[in-house]
Coordinates of C-alpha atoms and ligand atoms in Angstrom, one line a residue:
L1 CA -14.9 6.7 -25.2
I2 CA -11.1 5.3 -25.4
R3 CA -12.2 2.2 -28.3
R4 CA -13.9 4.5 -30.7
L5 CA -10.9 7.4 -29.9
A6 CA -8.6 3.9 -31.3
D7 CA -11.0 3.0 -33.8
T8 CA -11.3 6.5 -35.4
G9 CA -8.7 8.5 -34.3
D10 CA -11.1 11.3 -33.5
L11 CA -13.8 12.4 -31.2
P12 CA -16.1 15.7 -31.2
D13 CA -14.7 18.0 -28.7
E14 CA -17.1 17.7 -26.0
E15 CA -15.9 13.9 -26.2
L16 CA -13.1 14.6 -26.1
C17 CA -13.5 16.8 -22.7
R18 CA -14.7 14.2 -21.4
L19 CA -12.3 11.6 -21.3
L20 CA -10.1 14.2 -20.7
E21 CA -12.3 15.5 -16.8
Q22 CA -12.5 11.2 -16.7
L23 CA -8.8 9.9 -16.9
F24 CA -7.5 13.5 -15.1
C25 CA -9.8 11.9 -11.5
H26 CA -7.5 10.3 -9.4
E27 CA -8.9 7.2 -8.7
A28 CA -8.9 6.4 -12.5
E29 CA -6.1 4.5 -12.1
E30 CA -7.1 1.4 -14.7
Y31 CA -8.9 3.6 -16.9
R32 CA -5.8 5.1 -17.7
D33 CA -4.0 2.0 -18.1
I34 CA -6.4 1.3 -20.3
L35 CA -5.5 4.1 -22.4
Y36 CA -2.0 3.3 -22.0
K37 CA -2.0 -0.3 -23.5
T38 CA -4.5 0.9 -25.9
A39 CA -1.9 3.8 -27.3
R40 CA 1.4 1.8 -26.7
K41 CA -0.2 -1.1 -28.9
V42 CA -0.7 1.9 -31.8
S43 CA 2.6 3.3 -31.8
V44 CA 3.8 -0.7 -31.9
Q45 CA 1.9 -1.9 -35.0
T46 CA 3.6 1.3 -36.5
F47 CA 7.1 1.8 -36.0
G48 CA 7.7 -2.2 -33.8
N49 CA 8.9 -2.3 -29.9
K50 CA 11.9 0.3 -31.6
V51 CA 12.5 4.3 -29.9
Y52 CA 14.6 6.2 -32.7
V53 CA 16.9 8.8 -31.3
R54 CA 18.0 12.0 -32.1
G55 CA 21.0 13.6 -31.5
L56 CA 20.1 17.6 -29.8
I57 CA 22.1 20.0 -29.9
E58 CA 21.4 23.5 -27.6
F59 CA 23.4 25.8 -30.1
T60 CA 22.4 28.7 -28.0
N61 CA 20.8 30.1 -25.3
Y62 CA 20.4 33.9 -26.2
C63 CA 17.1 34.6 -27.5
R64 CA 15.2 37.9 -28.4
N65 CA 11.8 37.0 -26.7
N66 CA 10.6 37.0 -23.0
C67 CA 8.6 33.9 -22.8
Y68 CA 7.2 33.9 -19.6
Y69 CA 7.8 30.4 -18.6
C70 CA 11.3 29.7 -20.3
G71 CA 14.4 30.6 -18.6
I72 CA 16.3 31.7 -21.9
R73 CA 14.0 34.6 -22.1
A74 CA 15.5 37.6 -23.0
G75 CA 14.4 39.2 -19.7
N76 CA 16.4 36.6 -17.4
K77 CA 19.9 38.5 -16.7
K78 CA 21.3 35.7 -14.7
A79 CA 20.6 33.0 -17.5
S80 CA 24.8 32.8 -18.5
R81 CA 24.4 32.8 -22.2
Y82 CA 26.8 31.2 -25.0
R83 CA 27.2 30.3 -28.7
L84 CA 28.5 27.6 -30.7
T85 CA 30.4 28.6 -33.6
K86 CA 29.8 26.2 -36.8
E87 CA 33.1 24.6 -36.3
E88 CA 32.1 23.2 -32.5
I89 CA 28.0 22.4 -33.9
L90 CA 29.7 20.6 -37.1
L91 CA 32.1 18.4 -33.7
C92 CA 29.2 18.0 -32.1
C93 CA 27.8 16.0 -35.5
R94 CA 31.3 14.7 -35.4
E95 CA 31.2 12.9 -32.3
G96 CA 26.9 11.9 -32.6
C97 CA 27.8 10.2 -36.3
A98 CA 30.4 8.2 -34.2
L99 CA 28.2 7.7 -31.9
G100 CA 25.4 5.6 -34.5
L101 CA 23.0 8.8 -33.9
R102 CA 21.4 9.8 -37.9
T103 CA 19.3 13.1 -37.6
F104 CA 20.9 15.9 -35.6
V105 CA 18.7 19.3 -33.7
L106 CA 20.0 21.8 -33.9
Q107 CA 18.5 23.6 -31.3
G108 CA 18.6 27.6 -29.5
G109 CA 16.9 30.5 -28.7
E110 CA 15.7 33.4 -30.9
D111 CA 19.5 34.5 -32.1
M112 CA 20.2 37.6 -34.1
A113 CA 23.5 37.3 -34.2
Y114 CA 23.6 34.1 -36.7
S115 CA 22.2 35.3 -40.1
P116 CA 19.9 33.4 -42.3
Q117 CA 22.8 32.9 -44.1
D118 CA 25.3 31.4 -41.5
I119 CA 22.3 28.8 -40.2
G120 CA 22.1 28.1 -44.2
D121 CA 25.9 27.1 -43.7
I122 CA 25.5 25.4 -41.0
V123 CA 23.1 23.1 -42.1
A124 CA 24.7 22.8 -45.5
A125 CA 28.0 21.7 -44.5
I126 CA 26.4 19.1 -42.0
K127 CA 24.5 17.7 -45.3
Q128 CA 27.9 17.9 -47.6
T129 CA 30.1 15.8 -44.5
W130 CA 26.6 13.4 -43.6
P131 CA 24.6 12.5 -46.2
D132 CA 23.2 9.6 -44.4
C133 CA 21.9 12.3 -41.8
A134 CA 18.7 14.3 -40.9
V135 CA 19.4 17.8 -39.9
T136 CA 16.2 19.2 -38.2
L137 CA 16.6 22.8 -37.2
S138 CA 14.1 24.4 -33.9
I139 CA 15.2 27.9 -33.8
G140 CA 11.7 29.6 -33.4
E141 CA 9.8 32.1 -35.8
H142 CA 11.1 33.0 -38.7
S143 CA 10.7 34.6 -42.1
R144 CA 8.7 31.9 -44.7
E145 CA 12.0 32.8 -47.2
D146 CA 14.6 32.0 -44.1
Y147 CA 12.8 29.1 -43.7
L148 CA 12.7 28.2 -47.3
L149 CA 16.9 29.6 -47.6
W150 CA 17.2 26.6 -44.6
R151 CA 15.1 23.6 -46.5
Q152 CA 17.8 24.8 -49.7
A153 CA 20.3 24.1 -47.6
G154 CA 19.3 20.6 -46.4
A155 CA 17.1 21.2 -43.7
D156 CA 14.6 17.7 -43.2
R157 CA 12.8 18.9 -40.3
Y158 CA 11.7 21.7 -38.1
L159 CA 10.5 21.7 -34.4
L160 CA 7.9 24.6 -33.2
R161 CA 6.0 23.8 -30.5
H162 CA 2.8 26.1 -30.5
E163 CA 2.7 26.3 -26.9
T164 CA -1.3 26.5 -27.1
A165 CA -4.2 26.3 -29.4
D166 CA -6.1 28.9 -27.2
N167 CA -5.4 32.7 -27.9
A168 CA -6.3 33.6 -24.3
H169 CA -4.3 31.2 -22.8
Y170 CA -1.6 32.0 -25.8
G171 CA -1.2 35.6 -24.6
K172 CA -0.9 35.0 -20.5
L173 CA 2.4 32.5 -22.3
H174 CA 3.9 34.9 -24.0
P175 CA 4.6 38.9 -24.5
P176 CA 1.9 41.0 -26.5
K177 CA 4.7 40.7 -29.4
L178 CA 4.2 37.3 -29.6
S179 CA 0.6 35.7 -31.5
L180 CA -0.5 32.6 -31.8
K181 CA -2.1 33.7 -35.4
H182 CA 2.1 34.3 -36.6
R183 CA 3.1 31.2 -34.4
V184 CA 0.5 29.4 -37.0
Q185 CA 1.2 30.8 -40.1
C186 CA 5.5 29.4 -39.5
L187 CA 3.5 26.0 -38.8
Y188 CA 1.6 26.6 -42.2
S189 CA 4.4 27.7 -44.1
L190 CA 6.9 25.0 -42.6
K191 CA 4.7 22.5 -43.9
E192 CA 4.3 23.8 -47.2
L193 CA 8.0 23.8 -47.8
G194 CA 8.6 19.9 -47.2
Y195 CA 9.3 19.9 -43.4
Q196 CA 8.9 17.2 -41.6
T197 CA 7.2 19.5 -39.2
G198 CA 7.0 19.5 -35.3
A199 CA 4.2 21.1 -33.1
G200 CA 3.4 20.6 -29.6
F201 CA 2.2 22.3 -26.3
M202 CA 3.0 22.1 -21.9
V203 CA 1.2 20.4 -19.8
G204 CA -0.2 22.0 -17.0
S205 CA 0.8 25.6 -17.8
P206 CA -0.1 28.4 -15.4
G207 CA -3.8 29.4 -16.8
Q208 CA -4.3 26.2 -18.9
T209 CA -8.0 24.2 -18.8
I210 CA -9.1 21.0 -20.2
E211 CA -11.1 23.6 -23.2
C212 CA -7.3 24.9 -24.1
L213 CA -6.3 21.3 -24.3
V214 CA -9.3 20.3 -26.3
K215 CA -7.9 22.7 -28.6
D216 CA -4.7 21.9 -28.8
L217 CA -6.1 18.7 -30.0
R218 CA -8.0 19.9 -32.8
F219 CA -5.3 22.6 -33.9
L220 CA -3.1 19.1 -34.3
K221 CA -5.6 17.1 -36.1
K222 CA -6.1 19.7 -38.7
L223 CA -2.5 20.6 -38.7
Q224 CA -1.3 17.1 -38.7
P225 CA 2.2 17.5 -38.3
E226 CA 4.7 14.7 -39.0
M227 CA 6.3 15.2 -35.0
I228 CA 4.1 16.5 -31.6
G229 CA 6.4 17.3 -28.8
I230 CA 4.2 16.9 -25.4
G231 CA 6.2 17.8 -22.1
P232 CA 5.4 18.8 -18.7
F233 CA 5.3 22.5 -17.6
I234 CA 8.2 23.3 -15.2
P235 CA 8.5 26.1 -13.0
H236 CA 11.8 28.3 -13.9
R237 CA 13.2 29.9 -10.5
D238 CA 14.3 33.4 -12.8
T239 CA 11.1 33.4 -14.7
P240 CA 7.5 35.0 -14.0
F241 CA 6.8 31.8 -13.2
A242 CA 8.6 31.2 -10.7
S243 CA 6.1 30.0 -8.5
E244 CA 3.5 28.3 -10.2
S245 CA 3.0 24.5 -10.4
P246 CA 4.6 22.4 -12.3
G247 CA 2.2 19.8 -14.6
S248 CA 1.8 16.6 -13.2
L249 CA 3.3 13.4 -14.8
T250 CA -0.2 11.9 -14.9
Q251 CA -1.8 14.3 -17.3
T252 CA 1.5 14.5 -19.7
L253 CA 1.1 10.8 -19.9
V254 CA -2.6 10.9 -20.5
L255 CA -1.9 13.4 -23.0
L256 CA 0.5 11.4 -24.9
S257 CA -1.5 8.3 -25.6
I258 CA -4.2 10.3 -26.6
V259 CA -2.2 12.3 -28.9
R260 CA -1.1 8.9 -30.0
L261 CA -4.8 7.6 -30.8
M262 CA -5.3 10.4 -32.7
H263 CA -2.3 10.4 -34.7
P264 CA -1.0 6.7 -34.8
K265 CA 2.2 7.9 -37.8
A266 CA 3.4 10.3 -35.9
L267 CA 6.8 10.9 -34.6
L268 CA 6.3 11.4 -30.1
P269 CA 9.1 11.8 -28.6
S270 CA 9.5 10.5 -24.6
T271 CA 10.6 14.3 -23.7
T272 CA 13.1 15.1 -20.9
A273 CA 10.8 17.1 -19.6
L274 CA 9.0 14.1 -18.9
S275 CA 12.1 12.7 -17.6
T276 CA 13.1 15.7 -14.8
I277 CA 10.0 15.4 -13.1
D278 CA 10.1 11.2 -13.1
E279 CA 13.0 9.2 -12.5
K280 CA 11.3 6.8 -14.7
G281 CA 9.9 9.8 -16.8
R282 CA 11.3 8.4 -20.2
E283 CA 10.1 5.0 -19.6
L284 CA 6.7 5.7 -19.0
G285 CA 6.0 7.6 -21.9
I286 CA 7.3 5.6 -24.1
L287 CA 4.8 2.8 -22.6
A288 CA 2.3 5.5 -23.1
G289 CA 2.7 5.6 -27.2
A290 CA 6.3 8.1 -27.3
N291 CA 8.9 6.5 -30.1
V292 CA 11.3 9.0 -30.2
V293 CA 14.1 10.2 -27.4
M294 CA 16.4 12.7 -27.8
P295 CA 19.8 12.5 -26.0
N296 CA 21.3 15.7 -25.0
L297 CA 24.5 16.2 -27.9
S298 CA 25.8 19.6 -26.7
P299 CA 29.5 19.9 -25.9
D300 CA 29.6 19.1 -21.9
G301 CA 30.7 23.2 -20.6
V302 CA 26.9 24.6 -22.0
R303 CA 24.8 22.1 -20.9
K304 CA 24.3 23.2 -17.4
K305 CA 23.4 26.3 -19.5
Y306 CA 20.6 26.0 -21.6
M307 CA 17.8 25.9 -18.8
L308 CA 14.6 26.2 -19.9
Y309 CA 13.3 25.2 -16.6
D310 CA 14.7 24.4 -13.1
N311 CA 16.9 20.6 -12.6
K312 CA 17.1 20.0 -16.7
R313 CA 18.3 16.7 -17.3
S314 CA 21.2 16.4 -18.8
E315 CA 23.4 13.5 -17.5
G316 CA 23.2 9.7 -17.2
S317 CA 21.3 8.0 -20.1
E318 CA 19.5 11.8 -21.0
A319 CA 23.4 12.7 -22.9
A320 CA 24.0 11.5 -25.9
Q321 CA 27.1 9.4 -24.9
H322 CA 25.7 7.1 -22.4
L323 CA 23.4 5.9 -24.4
D324 CA 24.7 2.1 -23.7
Q325 CA 22.4 3.3 -19.9
L326 CA 19.4 4.4 -22.8
A327 CA 19.8 0.7 -24.1
S328 CA 19.5 -0.7 -21.1
R329 CA 17.0 1.4 -19.9
F330 CA 15.4 0.2 -22.9
A331 CA 15.5 -3.3 -22.8
A332 CA 13.9 -3.6 -19.4
I333 CA 10.6 -2.4 -21.0
G334 CA 11.4 -4.4 -24.1
Y335 CA 11.9 -2.2 -26.2
T336 CA 15.4 -1.4 -28.4
I337 CA 17.0 1.5 -29.7
D338 CA 16.2 2.1 -33.3
F339 CA 19.5 4.0 -34.9
G340 CA 17.9 5.3 -38.3
R341 CA 16.9 8.6 -39.6
G342 CA 13.6 7.9 -38.3
D343 CA 12.3 10.2 -41.0
A344 CA 7.9 10.3 -40.6
P345 CA 6.3 7.2 -42.3
S346 CA 5.1 9.2 -44.9
F347 CA 8.3 11.2 -45.7
R348 CA 9.9 7.1 -46.7
Ligands
LIG1 N1 8.8 23.6 -18.6 C1 8.5 23.2 -20.1 N2 8.8 23.1 -20.8 C2 9.8 24.4 -21.2 N3 10.1 24.1 -22.6 C3 10.2 25.9 -22.2 N4 9.9 26.5 -20.8 C4 9.4 25.5 -20.3 C5 9.5 25.5 -19.4 N5 9.8 25.6 -18.1 C6 9.6 24.0 -24.1 C7 8.7 24.8 -25.0 C8 9.6 24.9 -26.1 C9 10.6 24.1 -26.2 C10 12.0 24.2 -26.1 O1 10.5 23.7 -24.4 O2 7.7 23.8 -25.1 O3 9.0 24.7 -27.3

């Protein structure tokens, strides 16, 4: 099945289901190693032994939504809230640029204190100051009109994980006000507007079944996003999911590899959540076929406040200030940092 998946980039749903069941088996260690190796080879064919870096600026942890899994949900009264000014965001970019970064990811909750114009102004200022840099937005669901405004202001990419492609499961993770249908509409708008678009999902979120995961894979195949974000679910103590179990390292790596085989040219990050559940998580993600990392470029004072889940890492090699540490970790597995803009191959 792995061979056929690698050769054709897809399998019928029933076979994807069987493949996942087999690979999730505790004893399937050798089978998983074949999968990882195959996915890694596919990644290296397109991107070489290189990993793109993005500077992640978490500019606001205010959010109007109340997703059951997320630490910065509106209902979490214990979260200490902050928002950065345009000037503070530009300072982060200045620092990031000096460190060699050429993509800035502006991520935040759905914070209505910034008007669409405010966001557009921030994007335009970054693009004017550093024309050779890419700007990625990751600020949730908005109108097509706003997405258009930001695209015209110069935004290049947009990350909006679909979280789960199963309707009922979506309803278990989110309050009724949010819908999979609207999330998917947003993703199609973003694609149409010419954004390099990222979707993705958590592995091991409460209520997730293998059938849900097959739907995720099917949805991604249909959407054909340029970027795909996959990380384990990790509980946060001040959410309704506080006592749920986290997603597993193995299952996350398996999904990363399968997604790589189904999307040979996708930009696939080895996520912070993966490196939070395992000390070697980031490297293992790369060895399973990922080719992007997103070190933290937020100001020191706010890093600890953007707690999507417990113990979220933002220090050491997770910090943009320590790219040297990151580089030596990569060197140890035979990879180097690629300081280019790292556009999707189809956009170059
Ligand atoms: N565990 C893992 N990932 C999470 N995210 C939010 N909360 C959690 C959590 N508890 C992810 C979501 C979101 C991204 C920014 O972070 O998938 O899209």
